[in-house]
Amino acid sequence: MSTDSTQPGPVVVAWTPDEFGAVALEHGLAEAADRGSRVVVVNATKGDALVDPRYASDDAVGRLRESVAGRDVEVRQSTGADVAEQVLAVATEVGGSLVVLGMRKRTPVGKLLMGSVAQRVLLTADCPVLAVKPGQATPARG
């Protein structure tokens, strides 16, 4: 997809309906405001949507849409083999200028056994990635 060279590519937010998604969205909206760009929110699952608590229900997506009403925000949900690949595919498709994601604390064994969506996005994204943790304040903008 081609983008207007005068407007920066959108900020892509990897969102989950929890504290990690909330902090990613907060930072993503602030970055987009600074850049004068839109936001594309991605909520993805590996196909186990019915048992994946990080895949948002229709009610959660509705609350998300209400919380960003009036802003240039697109919300996408997808199902595929790999959540990181879904986020990266959207970032590539829309010409994303930044990917924002919430970080979970994981044990080394947990990372080894289950892999890490954040790690794969950080290592393979074609654009900068901002990883944030709950409790991190959005930097003062001015």
PDB file of C-alpha atoms in Angstrom:
ATOM      1  CA  MET A   1       0.000   0.000   0.000  1.00  0.00           C
ATOM      2  CA  SER A   2       1.465   3.357  -0.918  1.00  0.00           C
ATOM      3  CA  THR A   3       1.477   6.171   1.591  1.00  0.00           C
ATOM      4  CA  ASP A   4       1.499   9.923   1.162  1.00  0.00           C
ATOM      5  CA  SER A   5       5.122  10.968   1.601  1.00  0.00           C
ATOM      6  CA  THR A   6       4.075  14.167   3.401  1.00  0.00           C
ATOM      7  CA  GLN A   7       2.303  12.283   6.180  1.00  0.00           C
ATOM      8  CA  PRO A   8       4.177   9.847   8.392  1.00  0.00           C
ATOM      9  CA  GLY A   9       3.073   6.244   8.372  1.00  0.00           C
ATOM     10  CA  PRO A  10       0.654   5.227  11.079  1.00  0.00           C
ATOM     11  CA  VAL A  11       1.609   4.078  14.539  1.00  0.00           C
ATOM     12  CA  VAL A  12       0.716   0.395  14.885  1.00  0.00           C
ATOM     13  CA  VAL A  13      -0.330  -0.678  18.377  1.00  0.00           C
ATOM     14  CA  ALA A  14      -0.296  -4.355  19.341  1.00  0.00           C
ATOM     15  CA  TRP A  15      -3.283  -4.314  21.701  1.00  0.00           C
ATOM     16  CA  THR A  16      -4.678  -6.767  24.202  1.00  0.00           C
ATOM     17  CA  PRO A  17      -7.672  -6.141  26.492  1.00  0.00           C
ATOM     18  CA  ASP A  18      -5.571  -5.840  29.646  1.00  0.00           C
ATOM     19  CA  GLU A  19      -3.086  -3.539  31.365  1.00  0.00           C
ATOM     20  CA  PHE A  20      -0.430  -4.297  28.746  1.00  0.00           C
ATOM     21  CA  GLY A  21      -2.691  -3.277  25.894  1.00  0.00           C
ATOM     22  CA  ALA A  22      -3.827  -0.186  27.783  1.00  0.00           C
ATOM     23  CA  VAL A  23      -0.282   1.105  28.254  1.00  0.00           C
ATOM     24  CA  ALA A  24       0.601   0.307  24.623  1.00  0.00           C
ATOM     25  CA  LEU A  25      -2.467   2.208  23.424  1.00  0.00           C
ATOM     26  CA  GLU A  26      -1.716   5.181  25.676  1.00  0.00           C
ATOM     27  CA  HIS A  27       1.831   5.471  24.354  1.00  0.00           C
ATOM     28  CA  GLY A  28       0.752   4.790  20.769  1.00  0.00           C
ATOM     29  CA  LEU A  29      -1.847   7.570  20.847  1.00  0.00           C
ATOM     30  CA  ALA A  30       0.720  10.002  22.276  1.00  0.00           C
ATOM     31  CA  GLU A  31       3.293   9.072  19.625  1.00  0.00           C
ATOM     32  CA  ALA A  32       0.720   9.435  16.849  1.00  0.00           C
ATOM     33  CA  ALA A  33      -0.298  12.868  18.147  1.00  0.00           C
ATOM     34  CA  ASP A  34       3.360  13.957  18.153  1.00  0.00           C
ATOM     35  CA  ARG A  35       3.874  12.632  14.620  1.00  0.00           C
ATOM     36  CA  GLY A  36       0.588  13.859  13.200  1.00  0.00           C
ATOM     37  CA  SER A  37      -0.276  10.328  12.117  1.00  0.00           C
ATOM     38  CA  ARG A  38      -3.096   7.894  12.563  1.00  0.00           C
ATOM     39  CA  VAL A  39      -3.157   4.755  14.705  1.00  0.00           C
ATOM     40  CA  VAL A  40      -3.838   1.183  13.624  1.00  0.00           C
ATOM     41  CA  VAL A  41      -4.677  -1.070  16.572  1.00  0.00           C
ATOM     42  CA  VAL A  42      -4.057  -4.801  16.054  1.00  0.00           C
ATOM     43  CA  ASN A  43      -5.595  -7.466  18.274  1.00  0.00           C
ATOM     44  CA  ALA A  44      -4.552 -10.934  17.112  1.00  0.00           C
ATOM     45  CA  THR A  45      -4.716 -14.571  18.150  1.00  0.00           C
ATOM     46  CA  LYS A  46      -3.188 -17.846  16.983  1.00  0.00           C
ATOM     47  CA  GLY A  47      -6.606 -19.266  16.227  1.00  0.00           C
ATOM     48  CA  ASP A  48      -7.545 -20.142  19.768  1.00  0.00           C
ATOM     49  CA  ALA A  49      -9.702 -17.017  20.136  1.00  0.00           C
ATOM     50  CA  LEU A  50     -12.273 -18.748  22.327  1.00  0.00           C
ATOM     51  CA  VAL A  51      -9.675 -19.541  24.992  1.00  0.00           C
ATOM     52  CA  ASP A  52      -7.157 -16.738  24.407  1.00  0.00           C
ATOM     53  CA  PRO A  53      -7.745 -13.996  27.004  1.00  0.00           C
ATOM     54  CA  ARG A  54      -5.641 -11.585  24.933  1.00  0.00           C
ATOM     55  CA  TYR A  55      -8.108 -11.783  22.030  1.00  0.00           C
ATOM     56  CA  ALA A  56     -10.755  -9.180  22.720  1.00  0.00           C
ATOM     57  CA  SER A  57     -14.448  -9.908  22.946  1.00  0.00           C
ATOM     58  CA  ASP A  58     -16.898  -7.807  20.949  1.00  0.00           C
ATOM     59  CA  ASP A  59     -17.672  -5.882  24.165  1.00  0.00           C
ATOM     60  CA  ALA A  60     -13.989  -5.118  24.768  1.00  0.00           C
ATOM     61  CA  VAL A  61     -13.529  -3.954  21.179  1.00  0.00           C
ATOM     62  CA  GLY A  62     -16.619  -1.775  21.564  1.00  0.00           C
ATOM     63  CA  ARG A  63     -15.157  -0.168  24.706  1.00  0.00           C
ATOM     64  CA  LEU A  64     -11.863   0.353  22.854  1.00  0.00           C
ATOM     65  CA  ARG A  65     -13.650   2.062  19.967  1.00  0.00           C
ATOM     66  CA  GLU A  66     -15.535   4.308  22.416  1.00  0.00           C
ATOM     67  CA  SER A  67     -12.292   5.256  24.188  1.00  0.00           C
ATOM     68  CA  VAL A  68     -10.705   6.450  20.925  1.00  0.00           C
ATOM     69  CA  ALA A  69     -13.810   8.035  19.407  1.00  0.00           C
ATOM     70  CA  GLY A  70     -12.989  11.211  17.521  1.00  0.00           C
ATOM     71  CA  ARG A  71      -9.398  10.163  16.853  1.00  0.00           C
ATOM     72  CA  ASP A  72      -7.982   8.734  13.634  1.00  0.00           C
ATOM     73  CA  VAL A  73      -7.839   5.131  14.853  1.00  0.00           C
ATOM     74  CA  GLU A  74      -8.513   1.925  12.936  1.00  0.00           C
ATOM     75  CA  VAL A  75      -9.079  -1.291  14.904  1.00  0.00           C
ATOM     76  CA  ARG A  76      -8.257  -4.671  13.344  1.00  0.00           C
ATOM     77  CA  GLN A  77      -8.697  -8.171  14.711  1.00  0.00           C
ATOM     78  CA  SER A  78      -7.119 -11.181  13.065  1.00  0.00           C
ATOM     79  CA  THR A  79      -6.505 -14.879  13.490  1.00  0.00           C
ATOM     80  CA  GLY A  80      -3.418 -16.649  12.189  1.00  0.00           C
ATOM     81  CA  ALA A  81      -0.586 -19.027  12.948  1.00  0.00           C
ATOM     82  CA  ASP A  82       1.598 -16.447  14.721  1.00  0.00           C
ATOM     83  CA  VAL A  83       0.584 -13.269  16.571  1.00  0.00           C
ATOM     84  CA  ALA A  84       3.911 -11.521  15.925  1.00  0.00           C
ATOM     85  CA  GLU A  85       3.595 -12.195  12.194  1.00  0.00           C
ATOM     86  CA  GLN A  86       0.093 -10.716  12.196  1.00  0.00           C
ATOM     87  CA  VAL A  87       1.295  -7.506  13.864  1.00  0.00           C
ATOM     88  CA  LEU A  88       4.271  -7.268  11.512  1.00  0.00           C
ATOM     89  CA  ALA A  89       2.092  -7.919   8.450  1.00  0.00           C
ATOM     90  CA  VAL A  90      -0.209  -5.038   9.381  1.00  0.00           C
ATOM     91  CA  ALA A  91       2.766  -2.747  10.025  1.00  0.00           C
ATOM     92  CA  THR A  92       4.137  -3.594   6.580  1.00  0.00           C
ATOM     93  CA  GLU A  93       0.758  -3.289   4.849  1.00  0.00           C
ATOM     94  CA  VAL A  94       0.017   0.183   6.242  1.00  0.00           C
ATOM     95  CA  GLY A  95       3.594   1.483   6.044  1.00  0.00           C
ATOM     96  CA  GLY A  96       3.844   1.786   9.817  1.00  0.00           C
ATOM     97  CA  SER A  97       6.360   4.269  11.156  1.00  0.00           C
ATOM     98  CA  LEU A  98       6.372   2.731  14.659  1.00  0.00           C
ATOM     99  CA  VAL A  99       5.070  -0.379  16.412  1.00  0.00           C
ATOM    100  CA  VAL A 100       4.091  -0.022  20.076  1.00  0.00           C
ATOM    101  CA  LEU A 101       3.581  -3.040  22.310  1.00  0.00           C
ATOM    102  CA  GLY A 102       3.153  -3.789  25.972  1.00  0.00           C
ATOM    103  CA  MET A 103       5.775  -5.963  27.614  1.00  0.00           C
ATOM    104  CA  ARG A 104       5.072  -8.803  30.024  1.00  0.00           C
ATOM    105  CA  LYS A 105       7.635 -10.005  32.490  1.00  0.00           C
ATOM    106  CA  ARG A 106       8.513 -13.595  31.616  1.00  0.00           C
ATOM    107  CA  THR A 107      10.885 -16.063  33.154  1.00  0.00           C
ATOM    108  CA  PRO A 108      13.733 -17.352  30.980  1.00  0.00           C
ATOM    109  CA  VAL A 109      12.093 -20.793  30.930  1.00  0.00           C
ATOM    110  CA  GLY A 110       8.751 -19.233  29.950  1.00  0.00           C
ATOM    111  CA  LYS A 111      10.417 -17.472  27.025  1.00  0.00           C
ATOM    112  CA  LEU A 112      12.116 -20.679  25.927  1.00  0.00           C
ATOM    113  CA  LEU A 113       8.965 -22.807  26.082  1.00  0.00           C
ATOM    114  CA  MET A 114       6.440 -20.359  24.675  1.00  0.00           C
ATOM    115  CA  GLY A 115       8.484 -17.899  22.668  1.00  0.00           C
ATOM    116  CA  SER A 116       7.840 -14.201  22.890  1.00  0.00           C
ATOM    117  CA  VAL A 117       5.659 -12.155  20.582  1.00  0.00           C
ATOM    118  CA  ALA A 118       7.410  -9.002  21.767  1.00  0.00           C
ATOM    119  CA  GLN A 119      10.841 -10.466  21.109  1.00  0.00           C
ATOM    120  CA  ARG A 120       9.919 -11.510  17.573  1.00  0.00           C
ATOM    121  CA  VAL A 121       8.417  -8.089  16.810  1.00  0.00           C
ATOM    122  CA  LEU A 122      11.475  -6.311  18.253  1.00  0.00           C
ATOM    123  CA  LEU A 123      13.889  -8.415  16.220  1.00  0.00           C
ATOM    124  CA  THR A 124      12.109  -8.476  12.874  1.00  0.00           C
ATOM    125  CA  ALA A 125      10.130  -5.239  12.470  1.00  0.00           C
ATOM    126  CA  ASP A 126      11.158  -3.022   9.558  1.00  0.00           C
ATOM    127  CA  CYS A 127      10.365   0.098  11.592  1.00  0.00           C
ATOM    128  CA  PRO A 128      11.232   1.225  15.126  1.00  0.00           C
ATOM    129  CA  VAL A 129       9.496  -0.580  18.002  1.00  0.00           C
ATOM    130  CA  LEU A 130       8.533   0.988  21.320  1.00  0.00           C
ATOM    131  CA  ALA A 131       8.113  -1.555  24.115  1.00  0.00           C
ATOM    132  CA  VAL A 132       6.361  -0.251  27.233  1.00  0.00           C
ATOM    133  CA  LYS A 133       5.418  -1.704  30.598  1.00  0.00           C
ATOM    134  CA  PRO A 134       2.430  -0.971  32.816  1.00  0.00           C
ATOM    135  CA  GLY A 135       3.315   1.713  35.317  1.00  0.00           C
ATOM    136  CA  GLN A 136       5.433   3.653  32.813  1.00  0.00           C
ATOM    137  CA  ALA A 137       4.066   7.164  32.472  1.00  0.00           C
ATOM    138  CA  THR A 138       3.638   8.573  29.022  1.00  0.00           C
ATOM    139  CA  PRO A 139       6.454  11.120  28.565  1.00  0.00           C
ATOM    140  CA  ALA A 140       5.403  14.744  28.844  1.00  0.00           C
ATOM    141  CA  ARG A 141       4.746  16.144  25.393  1.00  0.00           C
ATOM    142  CA  GLY A 142       5.449  19.698  24.572  1.00  0.00           C
TER     143      GLY A 142
END
